Short mmCIF file of N, CA and C in Angstrom, two decimals:
data_model
loop_
_atom_site.label_atom_id
_atom_site.label_comp_id
_atom_site.label_asym_id
_atom_site.label_seq_id
_atom_site.Cartn_x
_atom_site.Cartn_y
_atom_site.Cartn_z
N MET A 18 126.08 97.97 96.99
CA MET A 18 125.24 97.73 95.70
C MET A 18 124.40 96.02 95.67
N ASN A 19 123.11 96.09 95.13
CA ASN A 19 122.85 94.65 95.09
C ASN A 19 122.90 93.87 93.81
N ALA A 20 123.00 92.89 93.86
CA ALA A 20 123.35 91.85 92.93
C ALA A 20 122.12 91.87 91.92
N ALA A 21 122.37 91.61 90.60
CA ALA A 21 121.73 91.24 89.48
C ALA A 21 120.66 89.93 89.95
N LEU A 22 119.23 90.26 89.40
CA LEU A 22 118.56 88.95 89.62
C LEU A 22 118.76 88.09 88.80
N GLN A 23 118.89 86.95 89.78
CA GLN A 23 118.93 85.62 89.10
C GLN A 23 117.55 84.74 88.95
N SER A 24 116.74 85.33 89.69
CA SER A 24 115.51 84.63 90.00
C SER A 24 114.18 85.26 90.12
N PRO A 25 113.87 86.08 88.76
CA PRO A 25 112.95 87.15 88.63
C PRO A 25 111.96 87.08 89.66
N GLY A 26 111.47 85.66 89.58
CA GLY A 26 109.96 85.28 90.01
C GLY A 26 109.87 85.52 91.69
N TYR A 27 110.94 85.65 92.11
CA TYR A 27 110.77 85.88 93.74
C TYR A 27 110.48 87.22 94.06
N ARG A 28 111.13 87.85 92.89
CA ARG A 28 110.70 89.62 93.31
C ARG A 28 109.07 89.63 93.07
N ALA A 29 108.50 89.04 91.77
CA ALA A 29 107.21 88.98 91.99
C ALA A 29 106.36 88.62 92.97
N LEU A 30 106.82 87.78 93.57
CA LEU A 30 106.21 87.24 94.80
C LEU A 30 106.31 88.28 96.01
N ALA A 31 107.66 88.61 96.08
CA ALA A 31 107.50 89.98 96.95
C ALA A 31 106.59 91.15 96.50
N ALA A 32 106.55 91.30 95.53
CA ALA A 32 105.55 92.27 95.13
C ALA A 32 104.32 92.10 95.79
N LEU A 33 103.98 90.76 95.05
CA LEU A 33 102.50 90.61 95.72
C LEU A 33 102.19 90.66 97.12
N LEU A 34 102.94 90.67 98.03
CA LEU A 34 102.75 90.74 99.27
C LEU A 34 103.31 92.33 99.77
N GLU A 35 103.33 93.49 99.09
CA GLU A 35 103.66 94.68 99.46
C GLU A 35 102.46 95.08 99.94
N TYR A 36 102.38 96.51 100.34
CA TYR A 36 101.15 96.86 100.80
C TYR A 36 100.28 97.71 99.62
N PRO A 37 99.30 97.13 99.45
CA PRO A 37 98.39 97.85 98.13
C PRO A 37 98.26 99.08 97.88
N ASP A 38 99.26 100.24 97.91
CA ASP A 38 98.75 101.53 98.02
C ASP A 38 98.64 101.93 96.49
N ALA A 39 98.01 102.95 96.68
CA ALA A 39 97.91 103.71 95.06
C ALA A 39 99.13 103.35 93.97
N ALA A 40 100.43 103.55 94.61
CA ALA A 40 101.38 103.41 94.14
C ALA A 40 101.72 101.87 93.49
N PHE A 41 101.38 100.89 94.46
CA PHE A 41 101.06 99.76 93.89
C PHE A 41 100.23 99.34 92.90
N ARG A 42 99.12 99.83 93.22
CA ARG A 42 98.18 99.33 92.18
C ARG A 42 98.41 99.85 91.05
N SER A 43 99.19 101.12 90.78
CA SER A 43 99.53 101.65 89.37
C SER A 43 100.62 101.04 88.52
N ARG A 44 101.12 99.91 89.54
CA ARG A 44 102.44 98.99 88.92
C ARG A 44 101.58 97.64 88.66
N LEU A 45 100.48 97.23 88.98
CA LEU A 45 99.80 96.23 89.05
C LEU A 45 100.01 95.62 87.68
N PRO A 46 99.72 96.31 86.34
CA PRO A 46 99.62 95.82 85.23
C PRO A 46 101.00 95.34 85.11
N GLU A 47 102.36 95.76 85.38
CA GLU A 47 103.51 95.09 85.41
C GLU A 47 103.90 94.13 85.77
N LEU A 48 103.14 94.14 86.78
CA LEU A 48 103.43 93.05 88.30
C LEU A 48 102.70 91.61 87.44
N ARG A 49 101.60 91.75 86.96
CA ARG A 49 100.86 90.80 86.03
C ARG A 49 101.49 90.23 85.25
N ALA A 50 102.02 91.17 84.39
CA ALA A 50 103.04 90.87 83.22
C ALA A 50 104.08 89.94 83.67
N ALA A 51 104.82 90.30 84.75
CA ALA A 51 105.87 89.66 85.61
C ALA A 51 105.44 88.31 85.74
N LEU A 52 104.35 88.08 86.15
CA LEU A 52 103.61 86.72 86.59
C LEU A 52 103.27 85.70 85.59
N ALA A 53 103.34 86.27 84.22
CA ALA A 53 102.86 85.59 83.09
C ALA A 53 104.64 85.19 82.35
N ALA A 54 105.71 85.84 82.93
CA ALA A 54 106.99 85.47 82.51
C ALA A 54 107.38 83.69 82.76
N PRO A 55 108.49 83.39 81.95
CA PRO A 55 108.64 82.03 82.25
C PRO A 55 109.75 82.04 83.83
N GLY A 56 109.41 80.88 84.48
CA GLY A 56 109.68 80.91 86.05
C GLY A 56 108.79 80.13 86.76
N PHE A 57 107.65 80.05 86.55
CA PHE A 57 106.47 79.63 86.85
C PHE A 57 105.92 78.43 86.10
N ALA A 58 105.35 77.27 87.04
CA ALA A 58 104.80 76.43 86.47
C ALA A 58 103.47 76.53 85.86
N ALA A 59 102.32 76.23 85.16
CA ALA A 59 101.47 76.39 84.72
C ALA A 59 100.50 76.67 85.72
N ASP A 60 100.54 75.72 86.99
CA ASP A 60 99.36 75.89 87.50
C ASP A 60 99.68 77.13 88.79
N GLU A 61 101.14 77.39 88.88
CA GLU A 61 101.57 78.41 89.84
C GLU A 61 100.84 79.83 89.19
N ARG A 62 101.56 79.65 87.65
CA ARG A 62 101.18 80.92 86.99
C ARG A 62 99.61 81.13 86.82
N SER A 63 98.96 80.18 86.89
CA SER A 63 97.26 80.36 87.14
C SER A 63 96.76 80.48 88.49
N ALA A 64 97.40 80.46 89.46
CA ALA A 64 97.12 80.59 90.82
C ALA A 64 97.59 82.38 90.99
N LEU A 65 98.62 82.31 90.49
CA LEU A 65 99.33 83.83 91.01
C LEU A 65 98.40 85.04 89.83
N GLU A 66 97.97 84.72 88.69
CA GLU A 66 97.04 85.29 87.86
C GLU A 66 95.77 85.83 88.45
N GLY A 67 95.30 84.53 89.39
CA GLY A 67 93.82 84.48 89.82
C GLY A 67 94.64 85.99 90.97
N VAL A 68 95.15 85.86 91.78
CA VAL A 68 95.74 86.93 92.95
C VAL A 68 95.69 88.07 91.98
N GLY A 69 96.26 88.63 90.98
CA GLY A 69 96.53 89.52 90.23
C GLY A 69 95.03 89.90 89.77
N ALA A 70 94.43 89.42 89.33
CA ALA A 70 93.00 89.75 88.92
C ALA A 70 92.28 90.11 90.21
N TRP A 71 92.17 89.31 90.91
CA TRP A 71 91.57 89.87 92.63
C TRP A 71 91.99 91.23 93.00
N MET A 72 93.39 91.54 92.87
CA MET A 72 93.74 92.63 93.15
C MET A 72 93.07 94.00 92.07
N ALA A 73 93.39 93.34 91.05
CA ALA A 73 93.07 94.55 90.01
C ALA A 73 91.59 94.68 90.07
N ASP A 74 90.78 94.10 90.37
CA ASP A 74 89.29 94.08 90.70
C ASP A 74 88.88 94.62 91.67
N SER A 75 89.74 94.36 92.98
CA SER A 75 89.46 95.00 94.11
C SER A 75 89.31 96.55 94.21
N ASP A 76 88.46 97.30 95.09
CA ASP A 76 88.10 98.49 95.38
C ASP A 76 89.65 98.65 96.21
N GLY A 77 90.25 99.90 95.79
CA GLY A 77 91.77 100.00 96.48
C GLY A 77 91.50 100.20 98.06
N LEU A 78 90.67 100.70 98.57
CA LEU A 78 90.58 101.08 100.02
C LEU A 78 90.22 99.73 100.80
N GLU A 79 89.16 99.01 100.10
CA GLU A 79 89.28 97.50 100.67
C GLU A 79 90.39 96.86 100.41
N LEU A 80 91.05 96.81 99.42
CA LEU A 80 92.51 96.15 99.20
C LEU A 80 93.25 96.25 100.24
N GLU A 81 93.27 97.61 100.77
CA GLU A 81 94.33 98.27 101.86
C GLU A 81 93.72 97.78 103.24
N ALA A 82 92.47 97.66 103.44
CA ALA A 82 91.86 97.27 104.58
C ALA A 82 92.22 95.98 104.93
N LEU A 83 91.70 95.23 104.12
CA LEU A 83 92.20 93.51 104.07
C LEU A 83 93.47 93.16 104.38
N TYR A 84 94.54 93.94 103.85
CA TYR A 84 96.09 93.88 104.01
C TYR A 84 96.18 93.88 105.54
N VAL A 85 95.63 95.33 105.83
CA VAL A 85 96.39 95.38 107.02
C VAL A 85 95.55 94.39 108.23
N ARG A 86 94.20 94.22 108.07
CA ARG A 86 93.55 93.31 108.86
C ARG A 86 94.46 91.88 108.68
N THR A 87 94.95 91.16 107.48
CA THR A 87 95.50 90.12 107.70
C THR A 87 96.71 90.02 107.89
N PHE A 88 97.73 91.17 107.50
CA PHE A 88 99.23 91.00 107.69
C PHE A 88 99.46 91.78 109.12
N ASP A 89 98.72 93.06 109.23
CA ASP A 89 99.43 93.94 110.24
C ASP A 89 98.92 93.92 111.67
N LEU A 90 97.66 93.19 111.70
CA LEU A 90 96.72 92.88 113.30
C LEU A 90 96.57 91.54 113.23
N ASP A 91 96.65 90.89 112.66
CA ASP A 91 96.74 89.30 112.91
C ASP A 91 98.31 88.80 112.94
N ALA A 92 98.60 88.56 114.58
CA ALA A 92 100.03 88.14 114.68
C ALA A 92 100.37 86.84 114.11
N GLN A 93 98.94 85.91 113.84
CA GLN A 93 99.58 84.51 113.26
C GLN A 93 99.88 84.51 111.78
N ALA A 94 99.55 86.02 110.73
CA ALA A 94 99.76 86.19 109.69
C ALA A 94 100.85 87.35 109.48
N ASP A 95 101.39 87.48 110.51
CA ASP A 95 102.47 88.62 110.25
C ASP A 95 103.61 88.26 109.45
N LEU A 96 104.01 89.00 108.52
CA LEU A 96 105.02 88.48 107.51
C LEU A 96 106.47 88.86 107.89
N HIS A 97 106.61 89.17 109.19
CA HIS A 97 108.18 89.21 109.88
C HIS A 97 108.16 87.85 110.22
N LEU A 98 109.20 86.89 109.44
CA LEU A 98 109.44 85.59 109.82
C LEU A 98 109.89 85.08 111.19
N THR A 99 110.55 86.04 111.58
CA THR A 99 111.20 86.00 112.95
C THR A 99 110.06 86.03 114.14
N SER A 100 109.03 86.54 113.85
CA SER A 100 108.03 86.61 114.82
C SER A 100 107.57 85.12 115.09
N HIS A 101 107.60 84.40 114.20
CA HIS A 101 106.95 82.84 113.98
C HIS A 101 108.04 82.35 114.88
N LEU A 102 109.12 82.36 115.12
CA LEU A 102 110.20 81.17 115.25
C LEU A 102 110.55 81.08 116.88
N GLY A 103 110.34 80.04 117.49
CA GLY A 103 110.40 79.97 118.73
C GLY A 103 109.38 80.48 119.54
N THR A 104 109.54 80.16 120.93
CA THR A 104 108.73 80.34 122.25
C THR A 104 109.03 81.70 122.78
N ASP A 105 110.02 82.15 122.69
CA ASP A 105 110.30 83.35 123.90
C ASP A 105 109.87 84.83 123.19
N GLY A 106 108.95 84.82 122.47
CA GLY A 106 108.52 86.04 121.76
C GLY A 106 109.54 86.75 120.97
N ASP A 107 109.66 88.13 121.45
CA ASP A 107 110.92 89.06 120.64
C ASP A 107 112.26 88.66 121.44
N ARG A 108 112.15 87.90 122.28
CA ARG A 108 113.66 87.64 122.80
C ARG A 108 114.58 87.43 121.95
N ASN A 109 114.61 86.41 121.20
CA ASN A 109 115.37 85.88 120.04
C ASN A 109 115.32 86.30 118.87
N ARG A 110 114.25 87.37 118.42
CA ARG A 110 114.38 87.83 117.59
C ARG A 110 115.57 88.74 117.09
N GLY A 111 116.41 89.30 117.77
CA GLY A 111 117.28 90.47 117.55
C GLY A 111 118.47 89.61 116.85
N PRO A 112 118.88 88.51 117.68
CA PRO A 112 119.82 87.82 117.17
C PRO A 112 119.58 87.01 115.52
N ASP A 113 118.29 86.66 115.36
CA ASP A 113 118.09 86.19 114.18
C ASP A 113 118.35 87.28 113.15
N LEU A 114 117.50 88.54 113.59
CA LEU A 114 117.60 89.48 112.47
C LEU A 114 119.14 89.93 111.94
N ILE A 115 120.20 89.99 113.50
CA ILE A 115 121.14 90.40 112.98
C ILE A 115 122.14 89.40 111.90
N ARG A 116 121.83 88.26 112.28
CA ARG A 116 122.26 87.00 111.64
C ARG A 116 121.79 87.03 110.09
N LEU A 117 120.48 87.39 110.01
CA LEU A 117 119.97 87.79 108.44
C LEU A 117 120.62 88.79 107.74
N ALA A 118 120.53 89.66 108.43
CA ALA A 118 121.39 90.88 108.06
C ALA A 118 122.53 90.81 107.48
N SER A 119 123.59 90.03 108.23
CA SER A 119 124.94 89.67 108.04
C SER A 119 125.16 88.69 106.83
N HIS A 120 123.94 87.95 106.69
CA HIS A 120 123.89 86.70 105.45
C HIS A 120 123.51 88.05 104.10
N PHE A 121 122.81 89.05 104.38
CA PHE A 121 122.49 89.55 103.03
C PHE A 121 123.90 90.63 102.79
N GLU A 122 124.47 91.30 103.59
CA GLU A 122 125.83 91.88 103.65
C GLU A 122 126.81 90.98 103.16
N GLU A 123 126.76 89.73 103.54
CA GLU A 123 128.02 88.78 102.98
C GLU A 123 128.16 88.86 101.69
N ALA A 124 126.80 88.72 101.28
CA ALA A 124 126.21 88.21 99.64
C ALA A 124 126.25 89.57 98.76
N GLY A 125 126.87 91.00 99.42
CA GLY A 125 126.68 91.99 98.86
C GLY A 125 124.99 92.71 98.47
N TRP A 126 124.52 92.36 99.39
CA TRP A 126 123.17 92.83 99.11
C TRP A 126 122.80 94.00 100.39
N ALA A 127 122.31 94.85 100.02
CA ALA A 127 122.01 96.08 100.83
C ALA A 127 120.68 96.18 101.01
N LEU A 128 119.99 96.45 102.10
CA LEU A 128 118.52 96.54 102.39
C LEU A 128 118.09 97.74 101.57
N ALA A 129 116.99 97.63 100.62
CA ALA A 129 116.61 99.05 99.79
C ALA A 129 115.77 99.58 100.60
N THR A 130 115.06 99.27 101.94
CA THR A 130 114.00 99.36 102.61
C THR A 130 114.13 99.59 103.75
N ARG A 131 113.50 100.26 104.89
CA ARG A 131 113.32 100.35 105.80
C ARG A 131 112.74 99.23 106.85
N GLU A 132 112.37 98.21 106.04
CA GLU A 132 112.18 97.01 106.94
C GLU A 132 112.80 96.40 107.48
N LEU A 133 112.52 95.49 108.54
CA LEU A 133 113.38 94.15 109.13
C LEU A 133 114.00 93.50 108.06
N PRO A 134 115.07 92.79 108.09
CA PRO A 134 115.56 92.12 107.21
C PRO A 134 114.73 90.17 107.32
N GLY A 135 113.92 90.51 108.33
CA GLY A 135 113.12 89.29 108.42
C GLY A 135 111.56 89.46 107.82
N TYR A 136 111.55 90.53 107.03
CA TYR A 136 110.14 90.77 106.50
C TYR A 136 110.12 89.72 105.26
N LEU A 137 109.14 89.12 105.22
CA LEU A 137 109.07 87.81 104.08
C LEU A 137 109.32 88.92 102.53
N PRO A 138 108.80 90.07 102.48
CA PRO A 138 108.94 90.40 101.19
C PRO A 138 110.91 91.16 101.18
N VAL A 139 111.13 91.19 102.09
CA VAL A 139 112.64 91.78 101.91
C VAL A 139 113.49 90.21 101.59
N VAL A 140 112.97 89.25 102.32
CA VAL A 140 113.80 88.04 102.05
C VAL A 140 113.46 87.42 100.65
N LEU A 141 112.54 87.62 99.94
CA LEU A 141 112.15 87.28 98.77
C LEU A 141 112.96 87.98 97.53
N GLU A 142 113.14 89.48 97.99
CA GLU A 142 113.79 90.23 97.18
C GLU A 142 115.34 89.57 97.00
N PHE A 143 115.68 89.28 98.38
CA PHE A 143 116.88 88.52 98.32
C PHE A 143 116.98 87.62 97.73
N ALA A 144 116.09 86.91 97.70
CA ALA A 144 116.06 85.15 97.17
C ALA A 144 116.12 85.79 95.36
N ALA A 145 115.50 86.73 95.27
CA ALA A 145 116.04 86.84 93.50
C ALA A 145 117.07 87.15 93.15
N THR A 146 118.02 87.52 94.10
CA THR A 146 119.51 87.79 93.49
C THR A 146 120.51 86.55 93.46
N LEU A 147 119.53 85.62 93.98
CA LEU A 147 120.55 83.78 94.49
C LEU A 147 119.88 83.14 93.36
N ASP A 148 120.85 82.33 93.02
CA ASP A 148 120.44 81.06 92.01
C ASP A 148 119.47 80.20 92.66
N GLU A 149 118.59 79.58 91.91
CA GLU A 149 117.39 78.79 92.51
C GLU A 149 117.94 78.18 93.64
N THR A 150 119.01 77.22 93.68
CA THR A 150 119.22 76.16 95.04
C THR A 150 119.74 77.13 96.17
N ALA A 151 120.42 78.14 96.02
CA ALA A 151 120.56 79.32 97.31
C ALA A 151 119.32 79.70 97.77
N ALA A 152 118.56 80.05 96.72
CA ALA A 152 116.98 80.85 97.24
C ALA A 152 116.37 79.88 97.65
N ARG A 153 116.26 78.47 97.34
CA ARG A 153 115.18 77.39 97.85
C ARG A 153 115.90 77.16 99.10
N ASP A 154 117.46 76.99 99.56
CA ASP A 154 117.72 76.78 100.77
C ASP A 154 117.51 77.96 101.86
N LEU A 155 117.47 79.12 101.44
CA LEU A 155 117.09 80.32 102.11
C LEU A 155 115.44 80.29 102.70
N LEU A 156 114.80 79.90 101.78
CA LEU A 156 113.33 79.89 102.20
C LEU A 156 113.15 78.44 103.03
N ASN A 157 113.73 77.62 102.68
CA ASN A 157 113.59 75.97 103.33
C ASN A 157 113.99 76.48 104.94
N GLY A 158 115.36 77.39 105.11
CA GLY A 158 115.34 77.90 106.68
C GLY A 158 114.06 78.42 107.19
N ALA A 159 113.22 78.89 106.61
CA ALA A 159 112.03 79.57 107.22
C ALA A 159 110.90 78.89 106.93
N HIS A 160 111.06 77.53 106.77
CA HIS A 160 109.97 76.66 106.36
C HIS A 160 108.68 76.75 107.46
N GLU A 161 109.42 76.60 109.06
CA GLU A 161 108.03 76.49 109.88
C GLU A 161 107.55 77.98 110.20
N ALA A 162 108.35 79.01 109.91
CA ALA A 162 107.20 80.50 109.71
C ALA A 162 106.37 80.21 108.64
N LEU A 163 107.01 79.93 107.59
CA LEU A 163 106.08 80.41 106.04
C LEU A 163 104.86 79.15 106.64
N LEU A 164 105.12 78.17 107.22
CA LEU A 164 103.75 77.06 107.06
C LEU A 164 103.09 77.89 108.04
N ALA A 165 103.45 78.55 109.25
CA ALA A 165 102.81 79.10 110.19
C ALA A 165 101.91 80.25 109.53
N ILE A 166 102.35 81.15 108.84
CA ILE A 166 101.57 82.38 108.04
C ILE A 166 100.69 81.45 107.14
N THR A 167 101.01 80.50 106.16
CA THR A 167 100.16 79.90 105.43
C THR A 167 99.00 79.12 106.07
N ALA A 168 98.97 78.21 107.20
CA ALA A 168 98.06 77.97 108.10
C ALA A 168 97.05 78.73 108.25
N ARG A 169 97.46 80.08 108.77
CA ARG A 169 96.69 81.06 109.02
C ARG A 169 95.63 81.73 107.85
N LEU A 170 96.31 82.03 106.77
CA LEU A 170 95.95 82.41 105.86
C LEU A 170 94.60 81.16 105.19
N GLU A 171 95.22 80.24 105.30
CA GLU A 171 94.00 79.11 105.13
C GLU A 171 92.87 79.12 105.87
N GLU A 172 93.08 79.11 107.22
CA GLU A 172 92.01 79.78 108.12
C GLU A 172 90.97 80.88 107.85
N LEU A 173 91.78 81.56 107.13
CA LEU A 173 91.03 82.83 106.85
C LEU A 173 90.38 82.93 105.69
N ALA A 174 90.67 82.00 104.79
CA ALA A 174 90.27 81.41 103.26
C ALA A 174 91.00 83.05 102.88
N SER A 175 92.06 83.46 102.72
CA SER A 175 92.81 84.39 102.55
C SER A 175 92.94 84.41 101.10
N PRO A 176 92.50 85.66 100.18
CA PRO A 176 93.27 85.69 98.63
C PRO A 176 94.58 85.37 98.63
N TYR A 177 95.51 85.91 99.42
CA TYR A 177 96.83 85.75 99.51
C TYR A 177 97.34 84.38 99.62
N LEU A 178 96.29 83.57 99.90
CA LEU A 178 97.04 81.83 100.22
C LEU A 178 97.80 81.61 98.85
N PRO A 179 97.47 81.46 97.65
CA PRO A 179 97.98 80.81 96.88
C PRO A 179 99.84 81.61 96.88
N VAL A 180 100.00 82.50 96.95
CA VAL A 180 101.07 83.38 97.09
C VAL A 180 102.11 82.39 98.05
N LEU A 181 101.47 82.26 99.51
CA LEU A 181 102.25 81.75 100.42
C LEU A 181 102.35 80.31 100.47
N ARG A 182 101.46 79.36 99.54
CA ARG A 182 101.71 78.48 99.35
C ARG A 182 102.50 78.15 98.22
N LEU A 183 102.81 78.72 97.30
CA LEU A 183 103.94 78.89 96.45
C LEU A 183 105.43 79.31 97.11
N ILE A 184 105.53 79.98 97.56
CA ILE A 184 106.51 80.13 98.39
C ILE A 184 106.89 78.70 99.37
N VAL A 185 106.06 78.46 99.88
CA VAL A 185 106.53 77.14 100.69
C VAL A 185 106.83 76.39 99.86
N ARG A 186 106.32 76.15 98.49
CA ARG A 186 106.50 74.72 97.89
C ARG A 186 107.78 75.45 97.07
N ARG A 187 108.11 76.57 97.03
CA ARG A 187 109.44 76.72 96.36
C ARG A 187 110.91 76.59 97.40
N GLY A 188 110.51 76.62 98.53
CA GLY A 188 111.30 76.83 99.67
C GLY A 188 111.48 75.07 99.77
N ALA A 189 110.54 74.27 100.10
CA ALA A 189 110.88 73.26 100.08
C ALA A 189 109.88 72.03 99.38
N PRO A 190 110.40 71.84 98.34
CA PRO A 190 109.60 71.11 97.09
C PRO A 190 109.58 69.68 97.64
N ASP A 191 110.39 69.31 98.51
CA ASP A 191 110.33 67.59 98.41
C ASP A 191 109.42 67.42 99.71
N ARG A 192 109.05 68.69 100.26
CA ARG A 192 108.15 68.28 101.62
C ARG A 192 106.51 68.31 101.20
N PRO A 193 105.85 67.45 101.67
CA PRO A 193 104.48 67.56 101.25
C PRO A 193 103.83 68.93 101.88
N LEU A 194 102.89 69.15 100.98
CA LEU A 194 101.96 70.36 100.85
C LEU A 194 100.68 70.00 101.49
N ALA A 195 100.32 70.80 102.49
CA ALA A 195 98.57 70.35 102.89
C ALA A 195 97.76 70.65 101.64
N GLN A 196 98.36 71.57 100.63
CA GLN A 196 97.22 71.80 99.76
C GLN A 196 98.26 72.20 98.42
N PRO A 197 97.45 72.00 96.98
CA PRO A 197 98.11 72.30 96.16
C PRO A 197 98.27 74.18 96.15
N VAL A 198 98.80 74.17 95.33
CA VAL A 198 98.92 76.00 94.94
C VAL A 198 97.63 76.30 94.07
N GLU A 199 96.75 76.86 94.91
CA GLU A 199 95.62 77.23 93.85
C GLU A 199 94.79 78.45 94.63
N ASN A 200 94.02 79.08 93.74
CA ASN A 200 93.15 80.10 94.56
C ASN A 200 92.52 79.48 95.77
N ALA A 201 92.28 80.53 96.90
CA ALA A 201 91.58 80.14 97.92
C ALA A 201 90.12 80.23 97.40
N SER A 202 89.19 79.71 97.99
CA SER A 202 88.01 79.73 98.17
C SER A 202 87.04 78.84 98.75
#
């Protein structure tokens, strides 16, 4: 059984990184309302609303194609955090994934998806069940991977960039960021 939400903002961030199929797009109004809820600073809310507006205004097939090009076909923007760790390629991913799955299990949280435990939206869903300090520590542990994804999204001038910048900020508020949380353009 999964724990109750303690930090619902992380669930909204996870949702913004889901594959934007028709079911996702039908839930977009509720997601945009969640982004306006307490838990985000004014600059964060503004940047995330920009992402939500971009999604709402985009053609569905174009949105899906951009998602695939960005996160599925570009290894540097892969949302599987363990793919950005270490230099041994996939060799060390297994133990890292097992440790992360064990961490979820010890916290009483079960994966509700067929995705790997190192998939960023899954990590954010888990973070939503933690208090803010524990969620921050979890994301801080993936800081280098998050920076790698963010750097690639900056190179691409991706509309998803504000989401990753916010995740980096949440995980490491004391570390300097290259850019503030804002819309890419």
